[in-house]
Short mmCIF file of C-alpha atoms in Angstrom, two decimals:
data_model
loop_
_atom_site.label_atom_id
_atom_site.label_comp_id
_atom_site.label_asym_id
_atom_site.label_seq_id
_atom_site.Cartn_x
_atom_site.Cartn_y
_atom_site.Cartn_z
CA MET A 85 12.88 -45.56 11.36
CA ASN A 86 15.36 -43.39 9.45
CA GLN A 87 18.18 -45.47 10.88
CA ASP A 88 17.23 -48.57 8.92
CA LYS A 89 20.60 -48.74 7.29
CA ALA A 90 20.05 -52.16 5.88
CA ILE A 91 16.94 -51.08 3.98
CA ILE A 92 18.75 -48.01 2.55
CA LYS A 93 21.70 -50.23 1.42
CA ALA A 94 19.39 -52.86 -0.11
CA LEU A 95 17.48 -50.19 -1.99
CA LYS A 96 20.68 -48.78 -3.37
CA THR A 97 21.64 -52.14 -4.77
CA LEU A 98 18.24 -52.51 -6.40
CA GLU A 99 19.06 -49.79 -8.95
CA GLY A 100 18.64 -50.99 -12.50
CA PRO A 101 20.00 -49.66 -15.83
CA THR A 102 20.64 -45.90 -16.00
CA LEU A 103 18.91 -43.55 -18.46
CA SER A 104 20.35 -43.52 -21.97
CA ASP A 105 22.50 -40.48 -22.88
CA ASP A 106 20.24 -39.37 -25.72
CA PHE A 107 17.09 -39.57 -23.53
CA SER A 108 16.58 -35.77 -23.40
CA SER A 109 17.11 -35.18 -27.11
CA GLY A 110 14.87 -38.12 -28.13
CA MET A 111 12.19 -36.96 -25.67
CA MET A 112 12.36 -33.37 -26.95
CA ASN A 113 11.82 -34.62 -30.48
CA ARG A 114 8.65 -36.37 -29.36
CA ILE A 115 7.58 -33.25 -27.45
CA TYR A 116 8.04 -31.01 -30.55
CA LEU A 117 6.01 -33.56 -32.71
CA ASP A 118 3.24 -33.55 -30.03
CA ALA A 119 3.26 -29.73 -29.86
CA ALA A 120 2.91 -29.43 -33.63
CA LYS A 121 0.06 -31.98 -33.60
CA LYS A 122 -1.67 -30.02 -30.77
CA LYS A 123 -1.25 -26.74 -32.80
CA ARG A 124 -2.61 -28.30 -35.89
CA ARG A 125 -5.54 -29.81 -33.98
CA SER A 126 -6.40 -26.48 -32.46
CA TYR A 127 -6.13 -24.80 -35.93
CA ILE A 128 -8.51 -27.40 -37.46
CA GLY A 129 -10.79 -26.98 -34.54
CA SER A 130 -11.07 -23.20 -34.82
CA LEU A 131 -11.52 -23.60 -38.62
CA CYS A 132 -14.37 -25.99 -38.06
CA LEU A 133 -15.94 -23.62 -35.54
CA LEU A 134 -15.56 -20.64 -37.78
CA SER A 135 -17.13 -22.62 -40.73
CA ALA A 136 -20.03 -23.75 -38.55
CA VAL A 137 -20.71 -20.22 -37.36
CA SER A 138 -20.45 -18.78 -40.92
CA LEU A 139 -22.72 -21.58 -42.24
CA ALA A 140 -25.29 -20.85 -39.45
CA MET A 141 -25.18 -17.16 -40.22
CA ILE A 142 -25.60 -17.71 -43.95
CA SER A 143 -28.53 -20.13 -43.32
CA MET A 144 -30.17 -17.59 -41.04
CA ALA A 145 -29.72 -14.76 -43.59
CA ALA A 146 -31.12 -17.02 -46.37
CA TYR A 147 -34.12 -17.96 -44.11
CA LEU A 148 -34.78 -14.25 -43.29
CA LEU A 149 -34.47 -13.20 -46.89
CA ARG A 150 -36.72 -15.89 -48.12
CA ASP A 151 -39.48 -15.94 -45.46
CA TYR A 152 -39.45 -12.47 -43.96
CA LEU A 153 -37.53 -9.78 -45.78
CA THR A 154 -38.94 -10.39 -49.25
CA VAL A 155 -42.35 -9.42 -48.07
CA SER A 156 -41.41 -6.46 -45.90
CA LEU A 157 -38.89 -5.14 -48.39
CA THR A 158 -41.52 -4.14 -50.95
CA PHE A 159 -43.57 -2.80 -48.11
CA HIS A 160 -40.81 -0.56 -46.75
CA LEU A 161 -39.35 0.57 -50.07
CA PRO A 162 -41.30 3.80 -50.28
CA SER A 163 -40.16 4.78 -46.82
CA LEU A 164 -36.46 3.88 -47.65
CA ALA A 165 -36.50 6.37 -50.49
CA SER A 166 -37.35 9.12 -48.03
CA LEU A 167 -34.07 8.44 -46.20
CA PHE A 168 -32.01 9.74 -49.11
CA GLU A 169 -33.64 13.06 -48.79
CA SER A 170 -31.41 14.26 -46.03
CA VAL A 171 -27.67 13.46 -45.79
CA ALA A 172 -27.61 14.89 -42.24
CA LYS A 173 -29.53 11.76 -41.14
CA TYR A 174 -26.37 9.74 -41.79
CA GLY A 175 -24.43 11.79 -39.27
CA PHE A 176 -25.28 9.49 -36.36
CA GLY A 177 -24.17 6.43 -38.39
CA PHE A 178 -20.85 8.12 -39.15
CA TYR A 179 -20.46 9.06 -35.50
CA ILE A 180 -20.92 5.42 -34.42
CA ALA A 181 -18.49 4.18 -37.09
CA PHE A 182 -15.91 6.68 -35.96
CA LEU A 183 -16.31 5.57 -32.35
CA THR A 184 -15.94 1.88 -33.31
CA ILE A 185 -12.73 2.57 -35.28
CA LEU A 186 -11.35 4.64 -32.39
CA LEU A 187 -12.04 1.89 -29.88
CA ILE A 188 -10.47 -0.78 -32.08
CA ALA A 189 -7.34 1.48 -32.56
CA LEU A 190 -7.09 1.98 -28.73
CA ASP A 191 -7.52 -1.70 -28.07
CA TYR A 192 -4.72 -2.50 -30.48
CA TYR A 193 -2.47 0.20 -28.96
CA PHE A 194 -2.95 -0.90 -25.35
CA ARG A 195 -2.56 -4.63 -26.27
CA SER A 196 0.82 -3.89 -27.89
CA VAL A 197 1.91 -1.85 -24.91
CA TRP A 198 0.88 -4.64 -22.54
CA GLN A 199 2.70 -7.27 -24.60
CA LYS A 200 5.83 -5.21 -24.69
CA HIS A 201 5.69 -4.73 -20.94
CA LYS A 202 5.20 -8.50 -20.41
CA ASN A 203 8.19 -9.37 -22.67
CA GLU A 204 10.38 -6.73 -20.87
CA LYS A 205 9.45 -8.29 -17.45
CA PHE A 206 10.42 -11.89 -18.63
CA ARG A 207 13.63 -10.61 -20.02
CA GLN A 208 14.54 -8.81 -16.72
CA TYR A 209 13.61 -11.95 -14.70
CA ASN A 210 15.84 -14.23 -16.76
CA SER A 211 18.81 -11.94 -16.85
CA MET G 120 6.79 -23.94 -4.27
CA GLU G 121 10.38 -25.18 -4.42
CA ASN G 122 11.35 -23.53 -7.70
CA PRO G 123 9.35 -20.28 -8.33
CA ASP G 124 10.91 -20.03 -11.83
CA GLU G 125 9.06 -23.24 -12.83
CA ILE G 126 5.67 -21.57 -12.91
CA ILE G 127 7.06 -18.93 -15.28
CA TYR G 128 8.57 -21.64 -17.49
CA ILE G 129 5.31 -23.49 -17.59
CA LYS G 130 3.48 -20.33 -18.70
CA ARG G 131 6.02 -19.74 -21.43
CA ILE G 132 5.79 -23.37 -22.59
CA LEU G 133 2.03 -23.04 -22.79
CA ASP G 134 2.52 -19.81 -24.78
CA GLY G 135 4.43 -21.78 -27.41
CA GLU G 136 8.11 -21.90 -26.19
CA THR G 137 8.17 -25.65 -26.25
CA ASN G 138 12.01 -25.77 -26.13
CA LEU G 139 11.85 -24.69 -22.44
CA TYR G 140 10.49 -28.15 -21.50
CA SER G 141 14.06 -29.47 -21.86
CA ILE G 142 14.82 -27.61 -18.56
CA PHE G 143 12.35 -29.96 -16.76
CA LEU G 144 13.81 -32.98 -18.54
CA GLU G 145 17.31 -32.06 -17.40
CA ARG G 146 16.13 -31.36 -13.82
CA TYR G 147 13.91 -34.39 -13.26
CA SER G 148 14.47 -37.20 -15.82
CA ARG G 149 17.16 -39.05 -13.73
CA THR G 150 15.19 -38.77 -10.42
CA ILE G 151 11.97 -39.97 -12.13
CA HIS G 152 13.80 -42.79 -13.86
CA SER G 153 15.45 -43.89 -10.64
CA LEU G 154 12.13 -43.97 -8.82
CA ILE G 155 10.44 -45.96 -11.62
CA VAL G 156 13.28 -48.43 -12.01
CA ARG G 157 12.95 -49.24 -8.25
CA ILE G 158 9.21 -49.59 -8.11
CA ILE G 159 8.39 -51.58 -11.24
CA PRO G 160 9.06 -55.31 -11.47
CA SER G 161 10.53 -55.11 -15.04
CA LYS G 162 13.57 -52.87 -15.18
CA GLU G 163 13.63 -52.84 -18.99
CA ASP G 164 10.39 -50.85 -19.10
CA ALA G 165 11.63 -48.11 -16.85
CA GLU G 166 12.92 -45.87 -19.68
CA GLU G 167 9.70 -46.20 -21.61
CA LEU G 168 7.63 -45.38 -18.54
CA THR G 169 9.84 -42.35 -17.87
CA GLN G 170 9.09 -41.18 -21.44
CA ASP G 171 5.38 -41.77 -20.88
CA THR G 172 5.53 -39.72 -17.63
CA PHE G 173 7.05 -36.71 -19.35
CA MET G 174 4.67 -37.00 -22.27
CA LYS G 175 1.66 -37.11 -19.96
CA ALA G 176 3.05 -34.11 -18.02
CA PHE G 177 3.51 -32.14 -21.18
CA ARG G 178 -0.02 -32.94 -22.39
CA LYS G 179 -1.55 -32.01 -19.00
CA LEU G 180 0.71 -29.01 -18.41
CA ASP G 181 -2.30 -26.60 -18.68
CA THR G 182 -3.96 -28.37 -15.64
CA PHE G 183 -0.90 -27.66 -13.39
CA LYS G 184 -2.24 -24.84 -11.10
CA GLY G 185 0.83 -24.55 -8.88
CA GLU G 186 -0.87 -25.83 -5.76
CA CYS G 187 2.01 -28.14 -5.15
CA SER G 188 5.52 -28.08 -6.44
CA PHE G 189 6.13 -29.19 -10.03
CA SER G 190 8.29 -32.11 -8.84
CA THR G 191 5.49 -33.40 -6.57
CA TRP G 192 3.07 -33.19 -9.51
CA LEU G 193 5.53 -34.99 -11.83
CA PHE G 194 6.25 -37.73 -9.18
CA ARG G 195 2.40 -38.22 -8.89
CA ILE G 196 2.18 -38.76 -12.69
CA ALA G 197 5.17 -41.17 -12.58
CA TYR G 198 3.65 -43.15 -9.74
CA ASN G 199 0.29 -43.43 -11.53
CA THR G 200 1.97 -44.39 -14.74
CA ALA G 201 3.93 -47.18 -12.98
CA ILE G 202 0.72 -48.41 -11.20
CA SER G 203 -1.21 -48.66 -14.48
CA ALA G 204 1.72 -50.45 -16.20
CA THR G 205 1.86 -52.97 -13.45
CA ARG G 206 -1.95 -53.45 -13.54
CA LYS G 207 -1.76 -54.07 -17.29
CA LYS G 208 0.83 -56.85 -16.80
CA LYS G 209 -1.44 -58.40 -14.08
CA ILE G 210 1.42 -59.09 -11.70
CA ILE G 211 0.37 -60.86 -8.45
CA PHE G 212 2.13 -59.72 -5.27
CA PRO G 213 2.37 -62.01 -2.26
CA PHE G 214 -0.37 -61.41 0.31
CA ILE G 215 0.49 -61.36 3.98
CA ASP G 216 -2.19 -61.66 6.66
CA ASP G 217 -2.53 -58.84 9.19
CA SER G 218 -2.21 -61.27 12.16
CA MET G 219 1.30 -62.13 10.93
CA LEU G 220 2.27 -58.43 10.89
CA GLU G 221 0.89 -57.81 14.37
CA ASN G 222 3.05 -60.56 15.85
CA VAL G 223 6.29 -58.96 14.68
CA SER G 224 8.58 -57.77 17.48
CA GLU G 225 9.57 -54.14 17.02
CA GLU G 226 12.93 -54.58 18.81
CA LEU G 227 13.93 -57.53 16.72
CA MET G 228 13.01 -55.75 13.57
CA ASP G 229 15.03 -52.68 14.54
CA THR G 230 18.06 -54.81 15.18
CA VAL G 231 17.80 -56.58 11.80
CA PHE G 232 17.32 -53.31 9.85
CA GLU G 233 20.15 -51.48 11.55
CA GLU G 234 22.76 -54.05 10.59
CA ASP G 235 24.09 -53.30 7.13
CA ASP G 236 27.26 -55.54 7.02
CA ASN G 237 25.54 -58.95 6.96
CA GLU G 238 25.67 -60.02 3.27
CA HIS G 239 23.17 -62.85 3.71
CA ARG G 240 20.60 -60.64 5.39
CA LEU G 241 21.10 -57.96 2.76
CA GLN G 242 20.31 -60.50 0.07
CA GLN G 243 17.22 -61.66 1.89
CA LEU G 244 16.23 -57.96 2.35
CA GLU G 245 16.67 -57.37 -1.42
CA GLU G 246 14.46 -60.42 -2.28
CA ALA G 247 11.82 -59.23 0.27
CA ILE G 248 11.76 -55.71 -1.15
CA SER G 249 11.41 -57.04 -4.74
CA LYS G 250 8.20 -58.89 -3.55
CA LEU G 251 6.52 -55.64 -2.36
CA ASN G 252 3.80 -54.03 -4.45
CA VAL G 253 4.27 -50.72 -6.32
CA GLU G 254 2.78 -48.52 -3.60
CA GLU G 255 4.92 -50.12 -0.83
CA LYS G 256 8.14 -49.88 -2.96
CA THR G 257 7.32 -46.16 -3.75
CA LEU G 258 6.86 -45.40 -0.05
CA ILE G 259 10.20 -46.90 1.01
CA THR G 260 12.04 -45.55 -1.99
CA LEU G 261 10.87 -41.97 -1.42
CA TYR G 262 11.41 -42.19 2.32
CA TYR G 263 14.71 -44.01 2.53
CA THR G 264 16.50 -43.32 -0.79
CA ASP G 265 15.24 -39.89 -1.76
CA GLY G 266 14.91 -38.73 1.81
CA LYS G 267 11.59 -37.05 1.19
CA PRO G 268 9.65 -35.82 4.28
CA ILE G 269 6.47 -37.66 5.15
CA ALA G 270 4.28 -34.55 4.28
CA GLN G 271 5.71 -34.46 0.72
CA ILE G 272 5.23 -38.19 0.25
CA ALA G 273 1.66 -37.76 1.40
CA GLU G 274 1.13 -35.05 -1.18
CA MET G 275 2.64 -37.17 -3.93
CA LEU G 276 0.52 -40.15 -3.17
CA GLU G 277 -2.58 -38.05 -2.38
CA GLN G 278 -2.89 -39.50 1.17
CA THR G 279 -2.78 -38.04 4.64
CA PRO G 280 0.62 -37.85 6.48
CA ASP G 281 -0.75 -40.13 9.22
CA ASN G 282 -1.82 -42.72 6.66
CA VAL G 283 1.71 -42.63 5.07
CA LYS G 284 3.27 -43.10 8.52
CA ILE G 285 1.02 -46.15 9.27
CA LYS G 286 1.77 -47.60 5.81
CA LEU G 287 5.54 -47.16 6.29
CA PHE G 288 5.32 -49.07 9.59
CA ARG G 289 3.37 -51.81 7.92
CA VAL G 290 5.81 -52.07 5.03
CA ARG G 291 8.71 -52.46 7.49
CA LYS G 292 6.87 -55.25 9.12
CA LYS G 293 5.96 -56.84 5.81
CA ILE G 294 9.65 -56.80 4.71
CA TYR G 295 10.66 -58.53 7.97
CA VAL G 296 8.02 -61.13 7.52
CA LEU G 297 9.03 -61.75 3.89
CA MET G 298 12.66 -62.06 4.99
CA THR G 299 12.02 -64.59 7.68
CA LYS G 300 9.46 -66.67 5.72
#
């Protein structure tokens, strides 16, 4: 079947106009526009999501404050006052806050090390 | 994977280095265009369809998992783009009854297709090829002009290699029938 010279020759003559010289540059312009549009869309999407989550949290807080906390706040106030008696009771809170800050700092450090390593690998591969 | 660097380029493009897409354009635009120009009936639309192919590939780049080579994936997009463009234009291709294809002599067909110096026959052959549908033109273009192996053609058209072989034999017969009609 591969020896069908006549078909090969006929297919060669069926070639039409060639691609214009500025095809790649024109195409890249369209690609850049599309990429910018995609970026903008994802930015708007995350902004909408963030707004929706914030709105939901604010609504929930408002609901709790109105229907639940207003009643219990007056009820718990005397016991809240007793908390101020001893500063040592805040120790645990400070300990948790310290741990959280430490973990965030470690996360940031390891992320930057990993990113640096990744960039180095790409550079080595391309050189 | 034919070009292992392509998967890295794709990751980088998805990470925001859009300019790297020009590598794929340089590598495949001419091949894709020459396939499209041969398989669609209207040659003037070939450049526009090549553009559509590359735009679709860029938009779907995140769905490319590297299960086949990037070129195979791109050819598949080009083929589907050409198919839908032809469908939109509602072009009717000549239908040939199976009984007509069964009666074709293999030996006679081989003799006709091996001769490449008979101008009249070549003209008949060109006319016959232009009457084939998009799938049939794609099959013979990939097999004869691009010299792609059956397995790769099967991957591109999402068919089994046996199915591609059968279809290629049928296309040969159809060309012969259209030539002698």
